[in-house]
């Protein structure tokens, strides 16, 4: 690489002149001509000859001479204007050498013409200036192969001139490393550390590997100025070199361009004003949403209070209602003698249409359930066996289930943008690599503070302890153990042995078969012998001797990692043994902003493994090697190091481990729930009746029904080939348990409360009970089932799988409840009627009269409901719950969207330590690739100007825009400029050196189609191009050669290691006969992201930047330029490995609102229809469910629960559970006809409250609490916390808020139901009256008969008296 500077420093040679005095007058030379080689310093004669001391007058050139023409070509800045003679201090041979070497130097600085011209001008002045003696002194001579030559010289240079030359070059980019080119020519210094003096010191030192003599540059100027290395004046009689230097933002000639913004900050346009992506909604200085919600809440309090006051006043005003409820109520209490007078006039005569239809619908549904219940009760065994057979048949499908474990398949849709981009990238460039990483730091007892080291440049550096050789060697030992570790794996039953080398990424294959391993030791190609090499260096000016060791090489390599040979006396290679650069930010970290890598406290070891297709046998080796890697690191101990490690498979492995570990937790949770259900179904009204009233067998049957519904749904998916996931297996049983248990409790408790009528048998009674509760069960199950089916419309596979599984499981659960469980209930009823002991039904007890009311029912009826209906309690409840919802609404606007990666692993996982180290010690994030999708005319220079980043390129080219973004990394989240294959290719393509002998692009002279790499010194080769211009055909013809050329000393621009996979070429594009680049990428690095919100921000900003680039390119294409082959199909998109996990968060809020909204639609629809076309009931149901969901989201955000797919699943489940809490109570209330809403609430709570409390709340809580002991953080946070909050809020809203709300705003009495009750009451009253009348008649008849008998008896007596007298 650094031969490009050699001619700059070997130019001073000529015939030796003996002189007693040296003239420093203008027009005098100091050096002229060639005096031979100094073999001690240059045994191979590669540096050139030493110049001769010759204090002659400058040679005036004839304008027609070849010497003059050579000068005009090489140093046009020395040509005098017309009419003035041109004199110089160099001969033709010097000019030829200078031209050759300056041409080579373009490879480093050619992106910036101003820098190149200043660089050229500086060495033209040193070599050929006619006033050379005014600023130069020879201070040391050495013997050469011919005579004696100048070996050390002092050059006095103006501080201003030195600073201007340095400034014009300091920002020039070296594309392959994304670093500054100046770092390659500044003894390893970069940034602010590469001062003008250090830049000059490098150029003037023989240690740069090029210069044949030492040049001691001394700046003349104000030592208080920007360059503190300046001295105030040169020796007497001399003047500093002070020539003109172009500014980097100025074009050096009309035919050249100014330096680009990437290479010259002064060329950058004014940056646009960046507005925050999301401006918070504010009202003054307050949160706008909070202010609005507070106003709404206060308005509600005022209006609600006013409503209560007005309602109280109207009630005291004897306002009559439309229906004479008082008469209707009193009718049931009037004496039967008055019934005939009052029965007819209180009947409802006008019934609204919807209430008629609703009543008819409910009657029809009830009759269906009644007939079905009677059928099942009469044929329980047949129904039960049939249900079991169907379940068994479906459960067999479980063995065919496809279990999705790939996170990509779970969290991104195949049709999503990010998946399409990933698939495109994989198709064009191959699957992205897998990384295995170890981050190491010294244990505290070995951290003794920095050690000071003085470099051979005289600069002192602080080195951290971890860079001591013994620690580096220990890291190398670990690296080699893993590198050469044998791993066994099985293919088709045969055991094979493989190593890392069989699966790693090998960028220079087949020329170099070393794996890509980034580590500190790779600066010495993993060779300890190279690391321990030393060299002695004596500063020719200070005459101080330094021992140059591995630290000097390290300092150089971290500044110029792509250097093939450093410029220290060691002259070592910085490139890794795999043939590519080891970027320091990938090998070291944690040194802090502004500090050098020599102060880094940690070292990073990374193995890059290739990704193969699933069917490739090497995939099995990858799996086996990564497992072995993790086992090895788990058992690895170090005396010196603390470390963290990570494999590509680590998150998946840890998630699976936590699932296996938490099987016990889930099992305990389910057992607790099962035990509760089995015990709680019993009535337990007296100790004597416990053996009979116990419902353990019924409870177990109910549990089996719930489990069967889950397994049948999974089995059905297995039969149809639909994939499922662990989330389904873990969450759906909980959901179905809650929903199914509620229906089981409702059905069982309703039967236990019911009394058989005189004309009924057991089957008729069960049928009647089923007719009463069946519609309520149907309402909840149908609502939940359809809601989940609609929830499956999401694009997110995990949510879709969960929603479908839940919907099918709930459907099966309902069907099994009204078949199998109902059959078991009828059998259990027979057992109870026969006074047989539960479980052991062969044992029979003495009959006893059971108490029909349970303690829980008594509590709700006598204590809970009346207290809740207290006016003060009701008011507080309404204000409190509405206030809670308002507060939670505000909290919902502040929910963090995302899922932090550390939550995906258990608390005891080694991965958590890795995440911690990653946050502390990594300097840059993962690579991001800006991909050009679609054919782009890179071969056209006008089109390429919109891509490249060097001089002459468009201000807003692709590379320039990425460079602008890297300059504002805090906003754009891009840390480095893009590595541009195009810029390196156009540098690689032109001929270099005299006759093109130094060209990178060469072909074998006698085989023009064969590439001749620069490393080939045997074959006869010719340059690809005759001059710097190339045609489109040339561009496409030689591009494949660039992509296979290995970088080396002779040609450091070879693209094999950096860009081997970066360009996809299509031959004979669309049959046109031309070749085009239809896909390529430009790589940069993201900012480090640990938190989900940061990773999502990386994606957002990268897409925004790519969209801007796409718009720029398409706009240019519309200007008539032949840029794009097909504008509609072309785009630039960013690709990064983790985007596939974070795209979901871009629309997480919108998706959540859509999913929840679409689930609420069937909730309202079925509530409206099945509650008798009651609009009020539908609205109340939906409103209460919305409050539960909002409160859940808000309160969970306070408990550290973020918004993501997992929380969305739980919120969808919350809607299903809320239906259970709400719908049963609302339906029961809507069927009550009491005049007082309070009494309707009390009756509803007495009937349904115990079932909801015992069937939903208490069923869930024990199992949920057990989940707190799960090791998986996902389970603890998203299932324990969320499910606990959902259950508590559902219970509170269903049993506290909803009854109070119904007591105020509940639906009016259904007139159709009231009419039916009144009709039945009239019939009953009339029947009683008729019976009384008949009894009166019979009584009157008895009285008449008695009188007749008495009269007859009296007559007989009279007759007897008459007879006696007779």
Coordinates of N, CA, C and O in Angstrom, one line a residue, residues 215-359:
X215 N 13.7 13.0 6.4 CA 13.5 14.4 6.2 C 12.9 15.0 7.5 O 11.8 14.5 7.9
X216 N 13.6 15.9 8.1 CA 13.1 16.4 9.4 C 12.3 17.7 9.0 O 12.9 18.8 8.8
X217 N 11.0 17.6 9.0 CA 10.2 18.8 8.7 C 10.0 19.6 10.0 O 9.7 19.1 11.1
X218 N 10.3 20.9 9.9 CA 10.2 21.9 11.0 C 9.3 23.0 10.5 O 9.6 23.7 9.5
X219 N 8.2 23.2 11.2 CA 7.2 24.2 10.9 C 7.7 25.6 11.4 O 8.1 25.7 12.6
X220 N 7.5 26.6 10.6 CA 7.8 27.9 11.0 C 6.5 28.7 11.1 O 5.7 28.8 10.2
X221 N 6.3 29.3 12.3 CA 5.1 30.1 12.5 C 4.9 30.5 13.9 O 5.9 30.5 14.7
X222 N 3.7 30.7 14.3 CA 3.4 31.2 15.7 C 3.1 30.0 16.5 O 2.2 29.2 16.3
X223 N 3.9 29.7 17.5 CA 3.8 28.5 18.3 C 2.5 28.5 19.2 O 2.2 27.6 19.9
X224 N 1.8 29.7 19.2 CA 0.5 29.7 19.9 C -0.6 29.5 19.0 O -1.8 29.6 19.4
X225 N -0.4 29.2 17.7 CA -1.4 29.0 16.8 C -2.0 27.6 16.8 O -1.8 26.9 17.8
X226 N -2.7 27.2 15.8 CA -3.3 25.9 15.8 C -2.4 24.8 15.8 O -2.7 23.7 16.1
X227 N -1.1 25.0 15.5 CA -0.1 24.0 15.5 C 1.0 24.3 16.5 O 1.9 25.1 16.2
X228 N 1.0 23.6 17.6 CA 1.9 23.9 18.7 C 3.3 23.4 18.4 O 4.3 23.7 19.1
X229 N 3.5 22.7 17.3 CA 4.8 22.1 16.9 C 5.7 23.2 16.2 O 6.8 22.9 15.9
X230 N 5.1 24.3 15.8 CA 5.8 25.3 15.0 C 6.8 26.0 15.9 O 6.7 26.2 17.1
X231 N 7.9 26.4 15.2 CA 8.9 27.3 15.8 C 8.8 28.7 15.1 O 8.2 28.8 14.0
X232 N 9.4 29.7 15.7 CA 9.1 31.0 15.3 C 9.9 31.4 14.0 O 9.5 32.2 13.2
X233 N 11.1 30.9 13.8 CA 11.9 31.3 12.6 C 12.9 30.2 12.3 O 13.4 29.5 13.1
X234 N 13.3 30.2 10.9 CA 14.3 29.2 10.5 C 15.7 29.8 10.7 O 15.8 30.9 11.2
X235 N 16.7 29.0 10.4 CA 18.1 29.5 10.6 C 18.3 30.8 9.7 O 17.5 31.0 8.7
X236 N 19.2 31.6 10.1 CA 19.5 32.8 9.5 C 19.8 32.6 8.0 O 20.5 31.7 7.6
X237 N 19.2 33.5 7.2 CA 19.4 33.4 5.7 C 18.5 32.4 5.0 O 18.5 32.3 3.8
X238 N 17.6 31.7 5.7 CA 16.7 30.8 5.1 C 15.2 31.3 5.3 O 14.9 32.1 6.2
X239 N 14.4 30.8 4.5 CA 12.9 31.1 4.5 C 12.1 29.8 4.4 O 12.5 28.9 3.7
X240 N 11.0 29.7 5.1 CA 10.2 28.5 5.0 C 9.5 28.3 3.7 O 9.2 29.3 3.0
X241 N 9.3 27.0 3.3 CA 8.6 26.7 2.1 C 7.1 27.1 2.4 O 6.5 26.7 3.3
X242 N 6.7 28.0 1.5 CA 5.3 28.5 1.7 C 4.6 28.6 0.3 O 4.7 29.7 -0.3
X243 N 4.0 27.6 -0.1 CA 3.4 27.5 -1.4 C 1.9 27.6 -1.3 O 1.3 27.5 -0.2
X244 N 1.2 27.7 -2.4 CA -0.3 27.7 -2.4 C -0.8 26.3 -2.2 O -0.3 25.4 -2.8
X245 N -1.9 26.2 -1.5 CA -2.6 24.9 -1.3 C -4.1 25.1 -1.5 O -4.6 26.1 -1.0
X246 N -4.6 24.2 -2.2 CA -6.1 24.2 -2.5 C -6.9 23.8 -1.2 O -6.4 22.9 -0.5
X247 N -8.0 24.5 -1.0 CA -8.9 24.0 0.0 C -9.7 22.8 -0.6 O -9.9 22.7 -1.8
X248 N -10.0 21.9 0.3 CA -10.7 20.7 -0.2 C -12.0 21.0 -0.9 O -12.5 20.2 -1.7
X249 N -12.7 22.1 -0.5 CA -13.9 22.4 -1.1 C -13.8 23.1 -2.5 O -14.8 23.4 -3.1
X250 N -12.5 23.3 -2.9 CA -12.3 24.0 -4.2 C -11.8 23.0 -5.2 O -11.0 22.1 -4.9
X251 N -12.3 23.2 -6.5 CA -11.8 22.4 -7.6 C -10.4 22.8 -8.0 O -10.2 24.0 -8.2
X252 N -9.4 21.9 -8.1 CA -8.0 22.4 -8.5 C -7.9 22.8 -9.9 O -6.9 23.5 -10.3
X253 N -8.9 22.4 -10.8 CA -8.8 22.9 -12.2 C -10.2 22.8 -12.7 O -11.1 22.2 -12.2
X254 N -10.4 23.5 -13.9 CA -11.8 23.5 -14.5 C -12.3 22.1 -14.9 O -13.5 21.9 -15.0
X255 N -11.3 21.2 -15.1 CA -11.7 19.8 -15.5 C -11.9 18.9 -14.3 O -12.2 17.7 -14.5
X256 N -11.6 19.3 -13.1 CA -11.7 18.5 -12.0 C -12.8 19.0 -11.0 O -13.3 20.1 -11.2
X257 N -13.1 18.2 -10.0 CA -14.1 18.5 -9.1 C -13.6 18.8 -7.7 O -12.4 18.4 -7.4
X258 N -14.3 19.5 -7.0 CA -14.0 19.7 -5.6 C -14.2 18.3 -4.8 O -14.8 17.4 -5.3
X259 N -13.6 18.2 -3.7 CA -13.7 17.0 -2.9 C -15.2 16.9 -2.5 O -15.9 17.9 -2.2
X260 N -15.6 15.6 -2.3 CA -17.0 15.4 -1.9 C -17.2 15.7 -0.4 O -16.2 15.8 0.3
X261 N -18.4 15.7 0.0 CA -18.7 15.9 1.4 C -18.2 14.8 2.3 O -17.7 15.1 3.4
X262 N -18.2 13.6 1.7 CA -17.6 12.5 2.5 C -16.2 12.7 2.9 O -15.7 12.3 3.9
X263 N -15.5 13.3 1.9 CA -14.0 13.5 2.1 C -13.6 14.9 2.6 O -12.5 15.2 2.8
X264 N -14.6 15.8 2.7 CA -14.3 17.2 3.0 C -15.5 17.8 3.6 O -16.6 18.0 3.0
X265 N -15.5 18.0 4.9 CA -16.6 18.6 5.6 C -17.0 19.9 5.1 O -18.2 20.2 5.1
X266 N -16.1 20.7 4.6 CA -16.4 22.0 4.1 C -17.3 22.0 2.9 O -17.9 23.0 2.5
X267 N -17.2 20.8 2.2 CA -18.0 20.7 0.9 C -19.5 20.3 1.2 O -20.3 20.3 0.3
X268 N -19.7 20.0 2.4 CA -21.1 19.5 2.8 C -22.1 20.6 2.7 O -21.8 21.7 3.2
X269 N -23.2 20.4 2.1 CA -24.3 21.4 2.2 C -24.8 21.6 3.6 O -24.5 20.7 4.5
X270 N -25.4 22.7 3.8 CA -26.0 22.9 5.1 C -26.9 21.8 5.5 O -27.8 21.4 4.7
X271 N -26.8 21.2 6.6 CA -27.6 20.0 7.0 C -29.1 20.5 7.2 O -29.3 21.6 7.7
X272 N -30.0 19.7 6.7 CA -31.4 20.1 6.9 C -31.8 20.1 8.4 O -31.2 19.4 9.2
X273 N -32.7 20.9 8.7 CA -33.2 20.9 10.1 C -34.0 19.7 10.4 O -35.0 19.4 9.7
X274 N -33.6 18.9 11.3 CA -34.2 17.6 11.6 C -35.3 17.8 12.7 O -35.0 18.2 13.8
X275 N -36.5 17.6 12.3 CA -37.6 17.7 13.2 C -37.7 16.4 14.0 O -37.5 15.3 13.4
X276 N -38.1 16.5 15.2 CA -38.3 15.2 16.0 C -39.4 14.4 15.3 O -40.4 14.9 14.7
X277 N -39.2 13.1 15.2 CA -40.1 12.2 14.5 C -41.5 12.3 15.1 O -42.5 12.2 14.4
X278 N -41.6 12.3 16.4 CA -42.9 12.4 17.1 C -42.9 13.6 18.1 O -42.2 13.5 19.1
X279 N -43.6 14.6 17.7 CA -43.7 15.8 18.6 C -44.8 15.5 19.6 O -45.9 15.2 19.3
X280 N -44.4 15.5 20.9 CA -45.4 15.3 21.9 C -46.6 16.3 21.8 O -46.4 17.5 21.6
X281 N -47.8 15.8 22.0 CA -48.9 16.7 22.1 C -49.0 17.4 23.4 O -49.1 16.8 24.4
X282 N -48.8 18.7 23.3 CA -48.8 19.5 24.6 C -49.8 20.5 24.5 O -50.2 21.1 23.5
X283 N -50.4 20.9 25.7 CA -51.2 22.0 25.9 C -50.5 22.9 26.9 O -50.5 22.6 28.1
X284 N -49.9 23.9 26.4 CA -49.0 24.7 27.2 C -47.7 23.9 27.5 O -47.1 23.4 26.6
X285 N -47.5 23.7 28.8 CA -46.3 22.9 29.1 C -46.8 21.5 29.7 O -45.9 20.8 30.1
X286 N -48.1 21.3 29.6 CA -48.6 20.0 30.2 C -48.9 19.0 29.1 O -49.0 19.4 27.9
X287 N -48.9 17.8 29.4 CA -49.3 16.7 28.5 C -50.7 16.9 28.0 O -51.6 16.9 28.8
X288 N -50.8 17.0 26.7 CA -52.1 17.3 26.1 C -53.1 16.3 26.4 O -54.3 16.6 26.7
X289 N -52.8 15.0 26.2 CA -53.7 13.9 26.5 C -54.2 13.9 27.9 O -55.4 13.8 28.2
X290 N -53.2 14.2 28.9 CA -53.6 14.2 30.3 C -54.6 15.3 30.6 O -55.5 15.1 31.4
X291 N -54.3 16.5 30.0 CA -55.2 17.6 30.2 C -56.6 17.3 29.7 O -57.6 17.5 30.4
X292 N -56.7 16.7 28.5 CA -58.0 16.5 27.9 C -58.8 15.4 28.7 O -60.0 15.5 29.0
X293 N -58.1 14.3 29.1 CA -58.7 13.3 29.9 C -59.1 13.8 31.3 O -60.2 13.5 31.8
X294 N -58.4 14.7 31.9 CA -58.7 15.3 33.1 C -60.0 16.1 33.0 O -60.9 16.0 33.8
X295 N -60.1 16.9 31.9 CA -61.3 17.7 31.7 C -62.5 16.8 31.5 O -63.6 17.0 32.0
X296 N -62.3 15.7 30.8 CA -63.4 14.7 30.6 C -63.9 14.1 31.9 O -65.1 14.0 32.2
X297 N -62.9 13.8 32.7 CA -63.3 13.2 34.0 C -64.0 14.1 34.9 O -65.0 13.8 35.5
X298 N -63.5 15.4 35.0 CA -64.2 16.4 35.8 C -65.6 16.6 35.2 O -66.5 16.8 36.0
X299 N -65.7 16.7 33.9 CA -67.0 16.9 33.3 C -68.0 15.7 33.7 O -69.2 15.9 34.0
X300 N -67.4 14.5 33.7 CA -68.3 13.4 34.1 C -68.7 13.5 35.5 O -69.9 13.2 35.8
X301 N -67.8 13.8 36.4 CA -68.2 14.0 37.8 C -69.3 15.0 38.0 O -70.3 14.7 38.7
X302 N -69.2 16.1 37.3 CA -70.2 17.2 37.5 C -71.5 16.7 36.9 O -72.6 16.8 37.5
X303 N -71.5 16.1 35.7 CA -72.7 15.7 35.0 C -73.4 14.6 35.8 O -74.6 14.5 35.9
X304 N -72.6 13.6 36.2 CA -73.1 12.5 37.0 C -73.7 12.9 38.3 O -74.8 12.5 38.7
X305 N -73.1 13.8 39.0 CA -73.6 14.3 40.2 C -74.9 15.1 40.0 O -75.9 14.9 40.7
X306 N -74.9 15.9 38.9 CA -76.2 16.6 38.5 C -77.3 15.6 38.2 O -78.5 15.9 38.6
X307 N -77.0 14.6 37.5 CA -78.0 13.6 37.1 C -78.6 13.0 38.4 O -79.8 12.8 38.5
X308 N -77.8 12.6 39.4 CA -78.3 12.0 40.6 C -79.2 13.0 41.3 O -80.3 12.6 41.9
X309 N -78.8 14.3 41.4 CA -79.7 15.3 42.0 C -81.0 15.4 41.4 O -82.1 15.4 42.0
X310 N -81.0 15.5 40.0 CA -82.2 15.7 39.3 C -83.1 14.4 39.4 O -84.3 14.5 39.6
X311 N -82.5 13.2 39.4 CA -83.2 12.0 39.5 C -83.9 11.9 40.9 O -85.0 11.5 41.0
X312 N -83.2 12.4 41.9 CA -83.8 12.4 43.2 C -85.0 13.3 43.3 O -86.0 13.0 43.9
X313 N -84.9 14.4 42.7 CA -86.0 15.4 42.7 C -87.2 14.9 42.0 O -88.3 15.0 42.4
X314 N -87.0 14.2 40.8 CA -88.1 13.7 40.1 C -88.8 12.5 40.8 O -90.0 12.4 40.7
X315 N -88.0 11.7 41.5 CA -88.6 10.6 42.2 C -89.5 11.1 43.3 O -90.5 10.5 43.6
X316 N -89.1 12.2 43.9 CA -90.0 12.7 45.0 C -91.2 13.5 44.4 O -92.0 14.0 45.2
X317 N -91.2 13.7 43.1 CA -92.3 14.4 42.5 C -93.4 13.5 42.0 O -94.3 14.0 41.2
X318 N -93.5 12.3 42.4 CA -94.5 11.4 42.0 C -94.7 11.3 40.5 O -95.8 11.3 39.9
X319 N -93.6 11.2 39.8 CA -93.7 11.1 38.3 C -94.1 9.6 38.0 O -93.5 8.7 38.5
X320 N -95.1 9.5 37.2 CA -95.6 8.1 36.8 C -94.8 7.6 35.7 O -94.3 8.3 34.8
X321 N -94.6 6.3 35.7 CA -93.9 5.6 34.6 C -94.9 5.2 33.5 O -96.1 5.1 33.8
X322 N -94.4 4.9 32.4 CA -95.2 4.5 31.3 C -96.0 3.2 31.5 O -97.1 2.9 31.0
X323 N -95.3 2.3 32.3 CA -96.0 1.0 32.6 C -96.3 1.1 34.1 O -95.5 1.5 34.9
X324 N -97.5 0.7 34.5 CA -97.9 0.7 35.9 C -97.3 -0.4 36.6 O -97.9 -1.4 36.9
X325 N -95.9 -0.3 36.9 CA -95.2 -1.3 37.6 C -95.8 -1.6 39.0 O -95.8 -2.7 39.5
X326 N -96.2 -0.5 39.6 CA -96.7 -0.7 41.0 C -97.9 -1.6 41.0 O -98.0 -2.4 41.9
X327 N -98.8 -1.4 40.1 CA -100.0 -2.2 40.0 C -99.6 -3.6 39.6 O -100.1 -4.6 40.2
X328 N -98.6 -3.7 38.7 CA -98.2 -5.1 38.3 C -97.5 -5.8 39.4 O -97.7 -7.0 39.6
X329 N -96.8 -5.0 40.2 CA -96.1 -5.7 41.4 C -97.2 -6.1 42.4 O -97.1 -7.1 43.0
X330 N -98.1 -5.1 42.6 CA -99.1 -5.4 43.7 C -100.1 -6.5 43.3 O -100.6 -7.1 44.2
X331 N -100.2 -6.7 42.0 CA -101.2 -7.7 41.6 C -100.9 -9.1 42.1 O -101.8 -9.9 42.4
X332 N -99.6 -9.3 42.3 CA -99.2 -10.7 42.8 C -99.5 -10.8 44.3 O -99.5 -11.9 44.8
X333 N -99.8 -9.7 44.9 CA -100.0 -9.7 46.4 C -101.5 -9.5 46.8 O -101.8 -9.6 47.9
X334 N -102.4 -9.2 45.8 CA -103.8 -8.9 46.2 C -104.5 -10.1 46.5 O -104.2 -11.2 46.1
X335 N -105.5 -10.0 47.4 CA -106.3 -11.2 47.7 C -107.0 -11.8 46.5 O -107.3 -11.1 45.5
X336 N -107.1 -13.1 46.5 CA -107.6 -13.8 45.2 C -109.1 -13.3 44.9 O -109.5 -13.3 43.8
X337 N -109.8 -12.8 46.0 CA -111.1 -12.3 45.7 C -111.2 -11.1 44.8 O -112.2 -10.8 44.2
X338 N -110.0 -10.3 44.8 CA -110.0 -9.1 44.0 C -109.3 -9.3 42.6 O -109.1 -8.4 41.8
X339 N -108.8 -10.5 42.4 CA -108.0 -10.8 41.2 C -108.9 -10.6 40.0 O -108.4 -10.1 39.0
X340 N -110.1 -11.0 40.0 CA -110.9 -10.8 38.8 C -111.1 -9.4 38.4 O -111.1 -9.1 37.2
X341 N -111.0 -8.5 39.4 CA -111.2 -7.1 39.1 C -110.0 -6.4 38.6 O -110.0 -5.5 37.8
X342 N -108.8 -7.0 39.0 CA -107.5 -6.3 38.6 C -106.7 -7.0 37.6 O -105.8 -6.4 37.1
X343 N -107.0 -8.2 37.2 CA -106.1 -9.0 36.3 C -106.0 -8.4 35.0 O -105.0 -8.3 34.4
X344 N -107.1 -7.9 34.4 CA -107.1 -7.5 33.0 C -106.5 -6.1 32.7 O -105.8 -5.9 31.7
X345 N -106.6 -5.2 33.6 CA -106.2 -3.9 33.3 C -104.7 -3.6 33.5 O -104.3 -2.5 33.1
X346 N -103.9 -4.5 34.0 CA -102.5 -4.2 34.2 C -101.6 -4.8 33.1 O -100.4 -4.7 33.1
X347 N -102.1 -5.5 32.2 CA -101.3 -6.2 31.2 C -100.7 -5.2 30.2 O -101.4 -4.2 29.8
X348 N -99.4 -5.5 29.8 CA -98.7 -4.6 28.8 C -99.4 -5.0 27.4 O -99.5 -6.1 27.1
X349 N -99.7 -3.9 26.7 CA -100.3 -4.1 25.4 C -99.5 -3.7 24.3 O -99.6 -4.3 23.2
X350 N -98.5 -2.7 24.5 CA -97.6 -2.2 23.4 C -96.2 -2.7 23.6 O -95.5 -2.2 24.5
X351 N -95.7 -3.7 22.8 CA -94.4 -4.2 23.0 C -93.6 -3.8 21.7 O -94.0 -4.1 20.6
X352 N -92.4 -3.2 21.9 CA -91.6 -2.8 20.8 C -91.2 -4.0 19.9 O -91.1 -5.2 20.4
X353 N -91.0 -3.8 18.6 CA -90.7 -4.8 17.7 C -89.5 -5.7 18.1 O -89.5 -6.9 18.1
X354 N -88.4 -5.0 18.4 CA -87.2 -5.7 18.7 C -87.3 -6.5 19.9 O -86.7 -7.6 20.0
X355 N -88.1 -6.0 20.9 CA -88.3 -6.8 22.1 C -89.1 -8.1 21.8 O -88.8 -9.1 22.4
X356 N -90.1 -8.0 20.9 CA -90.8 -9.1 20.5 C -89.9 -10.2 19.8 O -89.9 -11.3 20.1
X357 N -89.1 -9.6 18.9 CA -88.2 -10.5 18.1 C -87.2 -11.1 19.1 O -86.9 -12.3 19.0
X358 N -86.7 -10.3 20.0 CA -85.7 -10.8 20.9 C -86.2 -11.9 21.8 O -85.6 -12.9 22.1
X359 N -87.5 -11.6 22.3 CA -88.1 -12.6 23.2 C -88.3 -13.9 22.4 O -88.1 -15.0 23.0

